[in-house]
Coordinates of C-alpha atoms in Angstrom, one line a residue:
X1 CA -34.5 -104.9 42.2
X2 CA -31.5 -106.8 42.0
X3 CA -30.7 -109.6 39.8
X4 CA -28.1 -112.6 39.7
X5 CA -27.1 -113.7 36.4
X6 CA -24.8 -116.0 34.7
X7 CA -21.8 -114.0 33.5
X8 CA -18.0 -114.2 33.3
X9 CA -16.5 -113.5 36.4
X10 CA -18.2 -113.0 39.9
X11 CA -17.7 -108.8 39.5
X12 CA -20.3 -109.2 36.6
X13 CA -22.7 -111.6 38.3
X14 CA -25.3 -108.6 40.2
X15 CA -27.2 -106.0 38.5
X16 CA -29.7 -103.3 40.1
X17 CA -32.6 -103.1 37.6
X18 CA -35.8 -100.8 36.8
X19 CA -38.6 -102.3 35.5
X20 CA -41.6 -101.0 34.1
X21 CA -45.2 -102.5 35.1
X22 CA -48.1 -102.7 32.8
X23 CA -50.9 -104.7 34.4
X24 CA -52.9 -105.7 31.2
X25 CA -50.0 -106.6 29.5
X26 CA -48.2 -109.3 31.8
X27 CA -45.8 -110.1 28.8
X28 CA -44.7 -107.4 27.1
X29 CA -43.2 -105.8 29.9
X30 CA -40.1 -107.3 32.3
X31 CA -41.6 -105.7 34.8
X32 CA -45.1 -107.2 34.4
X33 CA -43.3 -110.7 33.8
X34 CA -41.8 -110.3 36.8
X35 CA -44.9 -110.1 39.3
X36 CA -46.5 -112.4 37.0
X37 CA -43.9 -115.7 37.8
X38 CA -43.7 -114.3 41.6
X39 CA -47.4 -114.7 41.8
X40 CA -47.4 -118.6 40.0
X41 CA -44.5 -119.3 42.1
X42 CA -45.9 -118.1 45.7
X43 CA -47.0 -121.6 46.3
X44 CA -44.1 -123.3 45.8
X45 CA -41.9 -120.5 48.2
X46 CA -44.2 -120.8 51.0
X47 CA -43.0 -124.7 51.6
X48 CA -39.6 -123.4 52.1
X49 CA -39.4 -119.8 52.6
X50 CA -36.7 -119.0 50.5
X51 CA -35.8 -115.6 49.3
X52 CA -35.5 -116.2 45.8
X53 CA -38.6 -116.0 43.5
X54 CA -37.6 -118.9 41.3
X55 CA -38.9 -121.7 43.0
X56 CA -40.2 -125.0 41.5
X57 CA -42.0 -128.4 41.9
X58 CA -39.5 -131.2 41.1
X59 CA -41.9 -134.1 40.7
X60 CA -42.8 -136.9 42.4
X61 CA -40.2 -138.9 41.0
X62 CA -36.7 -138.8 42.1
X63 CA -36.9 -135.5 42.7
X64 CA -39.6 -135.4 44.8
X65 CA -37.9 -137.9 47.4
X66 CA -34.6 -136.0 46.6
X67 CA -36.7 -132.8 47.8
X68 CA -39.0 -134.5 50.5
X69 CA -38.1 -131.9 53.1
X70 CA -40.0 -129.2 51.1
X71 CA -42.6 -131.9 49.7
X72 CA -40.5 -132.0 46.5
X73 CA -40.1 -128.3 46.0
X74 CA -37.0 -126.6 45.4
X75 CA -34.9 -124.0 44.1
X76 CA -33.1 -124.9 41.2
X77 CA -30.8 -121.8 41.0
X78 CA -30.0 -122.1 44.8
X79 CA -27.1 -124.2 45.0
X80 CA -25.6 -122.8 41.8
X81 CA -26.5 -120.8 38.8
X82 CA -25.9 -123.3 36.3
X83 CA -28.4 -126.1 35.2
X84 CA -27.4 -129.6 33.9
X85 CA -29.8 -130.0 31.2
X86 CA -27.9 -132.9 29.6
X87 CA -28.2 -131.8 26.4
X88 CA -25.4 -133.3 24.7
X89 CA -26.9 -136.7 25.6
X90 CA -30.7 -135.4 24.5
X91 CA -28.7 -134.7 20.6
X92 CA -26.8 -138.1 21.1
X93 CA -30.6 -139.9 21.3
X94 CA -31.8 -137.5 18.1
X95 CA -28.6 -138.4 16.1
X96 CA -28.0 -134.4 15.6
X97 CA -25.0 -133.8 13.4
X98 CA -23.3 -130.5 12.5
X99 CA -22.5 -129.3 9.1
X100 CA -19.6 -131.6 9.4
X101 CA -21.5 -134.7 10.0
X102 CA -19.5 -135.2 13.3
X103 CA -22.0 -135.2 16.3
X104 CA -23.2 -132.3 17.4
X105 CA -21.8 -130.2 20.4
X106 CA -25.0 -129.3 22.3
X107 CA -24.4 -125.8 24.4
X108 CA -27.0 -123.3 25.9
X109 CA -24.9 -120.5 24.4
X110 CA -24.9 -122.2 21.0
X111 CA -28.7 -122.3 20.7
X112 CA -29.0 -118.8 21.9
X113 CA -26.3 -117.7 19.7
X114 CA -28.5 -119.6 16.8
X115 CA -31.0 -117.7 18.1
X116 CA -30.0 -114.4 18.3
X117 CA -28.8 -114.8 14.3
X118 CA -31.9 -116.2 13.0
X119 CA -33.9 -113.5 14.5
X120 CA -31.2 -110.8 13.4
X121 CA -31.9 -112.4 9.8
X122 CA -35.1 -112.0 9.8
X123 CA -35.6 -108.2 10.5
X124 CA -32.8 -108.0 8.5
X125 CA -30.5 -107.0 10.5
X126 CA -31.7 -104.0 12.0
X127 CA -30.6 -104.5 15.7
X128 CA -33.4 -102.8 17.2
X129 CA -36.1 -105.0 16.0
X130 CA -34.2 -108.0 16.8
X131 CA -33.2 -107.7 20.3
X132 CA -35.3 -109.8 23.0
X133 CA -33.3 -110.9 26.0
X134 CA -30.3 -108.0 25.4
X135 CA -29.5 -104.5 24.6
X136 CA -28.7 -104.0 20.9
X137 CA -25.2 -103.7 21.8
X138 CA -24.8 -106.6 23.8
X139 CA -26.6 -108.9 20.9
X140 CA -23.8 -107.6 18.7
X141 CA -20.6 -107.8 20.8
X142 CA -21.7 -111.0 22.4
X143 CA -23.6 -113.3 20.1
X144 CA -23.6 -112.1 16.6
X145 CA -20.0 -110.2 16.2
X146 CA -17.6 -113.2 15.7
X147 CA -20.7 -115.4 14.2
X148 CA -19.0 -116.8 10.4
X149 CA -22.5 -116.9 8.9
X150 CA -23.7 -113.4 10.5
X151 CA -20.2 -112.2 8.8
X152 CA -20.5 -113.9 5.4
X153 CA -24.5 -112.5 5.2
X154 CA -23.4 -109.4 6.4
X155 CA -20.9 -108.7 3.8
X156 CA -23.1 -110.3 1.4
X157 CA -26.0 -108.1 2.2
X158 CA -23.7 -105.3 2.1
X159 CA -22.4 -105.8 -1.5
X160 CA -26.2 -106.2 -2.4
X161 CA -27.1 -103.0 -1.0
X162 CA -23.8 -100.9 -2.6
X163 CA -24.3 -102.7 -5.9
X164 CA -27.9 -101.9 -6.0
X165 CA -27.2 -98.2 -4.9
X166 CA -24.5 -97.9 -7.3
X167 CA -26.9 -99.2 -10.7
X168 CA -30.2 -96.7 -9.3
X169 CA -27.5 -94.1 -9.2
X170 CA -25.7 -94.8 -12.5
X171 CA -29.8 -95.8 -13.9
X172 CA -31.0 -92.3 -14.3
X173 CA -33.7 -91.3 -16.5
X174 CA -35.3 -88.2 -16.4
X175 CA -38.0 -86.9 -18.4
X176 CA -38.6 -83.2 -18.4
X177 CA -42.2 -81.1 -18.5
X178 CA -43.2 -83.2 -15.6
X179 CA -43.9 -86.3 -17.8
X180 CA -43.3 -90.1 -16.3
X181 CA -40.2 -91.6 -16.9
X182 CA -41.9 -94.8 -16.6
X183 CA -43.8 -94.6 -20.3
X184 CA -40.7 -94.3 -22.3
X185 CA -41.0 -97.6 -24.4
X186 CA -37.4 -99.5 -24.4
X187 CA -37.1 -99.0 -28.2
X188 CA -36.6 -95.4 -27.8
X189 CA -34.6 -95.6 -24.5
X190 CA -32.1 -97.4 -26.7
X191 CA -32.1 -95.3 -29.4
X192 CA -31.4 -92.5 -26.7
X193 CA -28.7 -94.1 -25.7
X194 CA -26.9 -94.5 -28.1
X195 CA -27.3 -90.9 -29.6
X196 CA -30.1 -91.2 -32.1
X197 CA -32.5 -89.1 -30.7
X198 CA -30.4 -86.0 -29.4
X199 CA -30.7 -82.3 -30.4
X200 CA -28.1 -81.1 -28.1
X201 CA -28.2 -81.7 -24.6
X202 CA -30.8 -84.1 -24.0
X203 CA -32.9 -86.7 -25.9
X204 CA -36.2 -86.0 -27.7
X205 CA -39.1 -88.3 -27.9
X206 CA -40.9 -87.1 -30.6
X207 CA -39.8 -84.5 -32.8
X208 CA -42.2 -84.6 -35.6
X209 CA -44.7 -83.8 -32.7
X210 CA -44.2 -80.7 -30.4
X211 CA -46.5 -80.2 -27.6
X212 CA -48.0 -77.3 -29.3
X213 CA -48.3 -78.5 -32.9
X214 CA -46.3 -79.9 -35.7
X215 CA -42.2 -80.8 -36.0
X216 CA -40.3 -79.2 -33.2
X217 CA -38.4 -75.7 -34.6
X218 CA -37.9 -74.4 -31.3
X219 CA -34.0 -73.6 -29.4
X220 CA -32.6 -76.5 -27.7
X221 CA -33.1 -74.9 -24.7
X222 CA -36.7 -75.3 -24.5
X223 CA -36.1 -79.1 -24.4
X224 CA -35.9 -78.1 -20.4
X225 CA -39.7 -77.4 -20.2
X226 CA -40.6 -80.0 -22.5
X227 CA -42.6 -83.3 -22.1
X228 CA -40.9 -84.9 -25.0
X229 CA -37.6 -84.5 -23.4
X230 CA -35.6 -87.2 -21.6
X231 CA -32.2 -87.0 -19.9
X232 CA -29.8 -89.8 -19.6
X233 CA -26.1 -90.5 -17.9
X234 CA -24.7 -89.7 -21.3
X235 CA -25.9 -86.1 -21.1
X236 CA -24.2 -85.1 -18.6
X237 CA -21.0 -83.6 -20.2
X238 CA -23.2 -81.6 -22.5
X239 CA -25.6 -80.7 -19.6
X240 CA -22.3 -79.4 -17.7
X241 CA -20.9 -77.7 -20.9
X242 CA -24.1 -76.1 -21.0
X243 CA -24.4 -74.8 -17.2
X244 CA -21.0 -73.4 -18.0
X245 CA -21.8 -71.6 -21.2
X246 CA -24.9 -69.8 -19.2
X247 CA -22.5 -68.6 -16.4
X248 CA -20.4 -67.2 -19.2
X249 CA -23.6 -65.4 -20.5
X250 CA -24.4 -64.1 -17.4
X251 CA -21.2 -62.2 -17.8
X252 CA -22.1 -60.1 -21.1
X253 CA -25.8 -59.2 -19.9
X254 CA -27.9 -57.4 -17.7
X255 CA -29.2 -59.8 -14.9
X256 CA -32.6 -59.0 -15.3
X257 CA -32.3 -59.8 -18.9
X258 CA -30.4 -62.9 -18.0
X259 CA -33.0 -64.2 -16.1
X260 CA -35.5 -62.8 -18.5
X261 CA -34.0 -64.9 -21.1
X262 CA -32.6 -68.4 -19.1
X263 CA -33.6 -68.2 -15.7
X264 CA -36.3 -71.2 -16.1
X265 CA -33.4 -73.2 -17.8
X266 CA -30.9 -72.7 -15.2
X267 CA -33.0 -73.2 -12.6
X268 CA -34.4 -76.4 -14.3
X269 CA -30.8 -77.2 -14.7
X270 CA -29.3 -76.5 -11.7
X271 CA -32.1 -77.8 -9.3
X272 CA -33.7 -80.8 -11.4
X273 CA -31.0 -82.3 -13.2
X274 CA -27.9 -81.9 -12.2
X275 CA -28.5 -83.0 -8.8
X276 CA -29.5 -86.4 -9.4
X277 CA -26.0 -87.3 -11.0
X278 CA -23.7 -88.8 -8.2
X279 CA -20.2 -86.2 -7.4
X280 CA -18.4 -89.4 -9.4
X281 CA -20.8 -89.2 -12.0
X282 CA -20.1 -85.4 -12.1
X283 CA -16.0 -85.6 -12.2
X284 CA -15.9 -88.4 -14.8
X285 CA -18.6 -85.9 -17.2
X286 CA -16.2 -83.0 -16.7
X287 CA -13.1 -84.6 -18.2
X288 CA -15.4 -85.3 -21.3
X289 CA -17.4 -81.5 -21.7
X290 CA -18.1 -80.3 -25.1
X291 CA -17.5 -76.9 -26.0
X292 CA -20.3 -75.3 -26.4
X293 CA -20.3 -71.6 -28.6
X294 CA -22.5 -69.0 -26.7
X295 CA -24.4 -68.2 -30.0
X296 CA -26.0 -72.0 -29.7
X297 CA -28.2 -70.1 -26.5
X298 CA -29.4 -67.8 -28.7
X299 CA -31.6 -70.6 -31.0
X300 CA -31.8 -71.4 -34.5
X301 CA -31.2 -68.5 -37.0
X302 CA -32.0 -68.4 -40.9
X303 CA -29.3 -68.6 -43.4
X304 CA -29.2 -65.2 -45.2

């Protein structure tokens, strides 16, 4: 099929097009639509035989008379593509006014610009969803590109979503032994943070009750598998010290006893933790690492 269209210059004013037709759903598809106004408009076309589908009934007023020849049936797109729908002097009668109070400059284009932003708004954005009349692409380079308001809510939208990804990714809180970070009370998340609650390299809940009965006497190391156990931003340079100081072991021993001995904390380590801490995160915790002495893996030892 080929369509005329409104568009700048008469190179850009034809387009072959392929619809698709879906008889039970006349208005979902164009090419459904399509047959759907060449069937209300047969009527109309047979009092004048025209070759274009658009054809209306202009009334019985003036133009009727104005259309007599065709018993006041025309074309309104035959004589030229453009309509004069007087709608600067329908918002001169309804005292529109723009944000300037100055009257308001009533356009086809600026209601479908107004348009085509409102409904970008309300998906939010996503092109896709919005598009009705055009392509994605043409919504964007023709109507919402140079839009002020579509700028200023896009950048504001855009520092919302870079501020919020940047507090989630700075807002980490992990608790360890598969326990839900969700019931740590906010009197011991603050005490966390600041330091009161750590044995090493992580914070601990409840010392005076370990999982399997009585105060906690166990290595630091099995903080990693425990349920008591939560890990904040301001573990990270001990967490990183600590991934360090295993390599380093891994160096003086068997691999099998290696593993034997921390394989569930490095891999704990290494695959739970450490990847949830953003690369920025990571190079501003190695500046500040702690040194940590490799007899610290071995666990507490009694004074002779």
């Amino acid at each position: 099929m080929t369509l005329t269209k409104r568009r700048r210059g008469k190179a850009n004013s034809r387009a072959s097009v392929h619809w698709s037709v879906d008889p039970d759903r006349d208005l979902r598809t164009m090419g459904s639509f399509y047959l759907l106004l060449h069937r209300m408009m047969a009527r109309s076309r047979a009092f004048s035989h025209t070759a274009s589908v658009w054809w209306i009934w202009a009334g019985s007023g003036r133009g009727g008379a104005r259309h007599a020849a065709t018993a006041g049936h025309c074309g309104p797109f035959d004589a030229e593509l453009a309509r004069k729908l007087k709608l600067g002097a329908w918002a001169d009668r309804h005292g529109l006014v723009g944000d300037d109070g100055a009257p308001l400059e009533m356009l086809v284009t600026r209601v479908k610009k107004t348009v085509e932003a409102r409904t970008a708004k309300k998906v939010g954005g996503h092109l896709p969803s919005a598009r009705l009349t055009n392509t994605a692409q043409s919504s964007f380079a023709h109507y919402l590109r140079a839009d002020p308001f579509i700028t200023e809510w896009a950048a504001d939208v855009l520092t919302e979503a870079i501020t919020d990804a940047e507090y989630h990714a700075r807002d980490v809180m992990i608790r360890l032994g598969g326990a839900d970070p969700k019931a740590v009370s906010q009197t011991a998340r603050s005490k966390a943070e600041v330091g009161e609650l750590d044995p090493l390299a992580t914070s601990c809940l409840d010392m005076e009750h370990h999982p399997a009965g009585g105060r906690c006497r166990s290595s630091f190391l099995s903080c990693f598998s425990c349920p008591n156990a939560l890990v904040l931003e301001r573990h990270l340079p001990a967490l990183l010290a600590l991934a360090d100081a295993l390599r380093e072991d891994l160096q003086q021993r068997d691999a099998e006893q290696w593993t034997a001995r921390h394989g569930t904390t490095w891999q704990i380590l290494t695959r739970d933790i450490l990847p949830r801490f953003s690369p920025a995160q990571h190079a501003a915790a190695d500046q500040r690492k702690p040194l940590l002495p490799l007899d610290l893996l071995d666990g507490p030892k009694e004074s002779p």
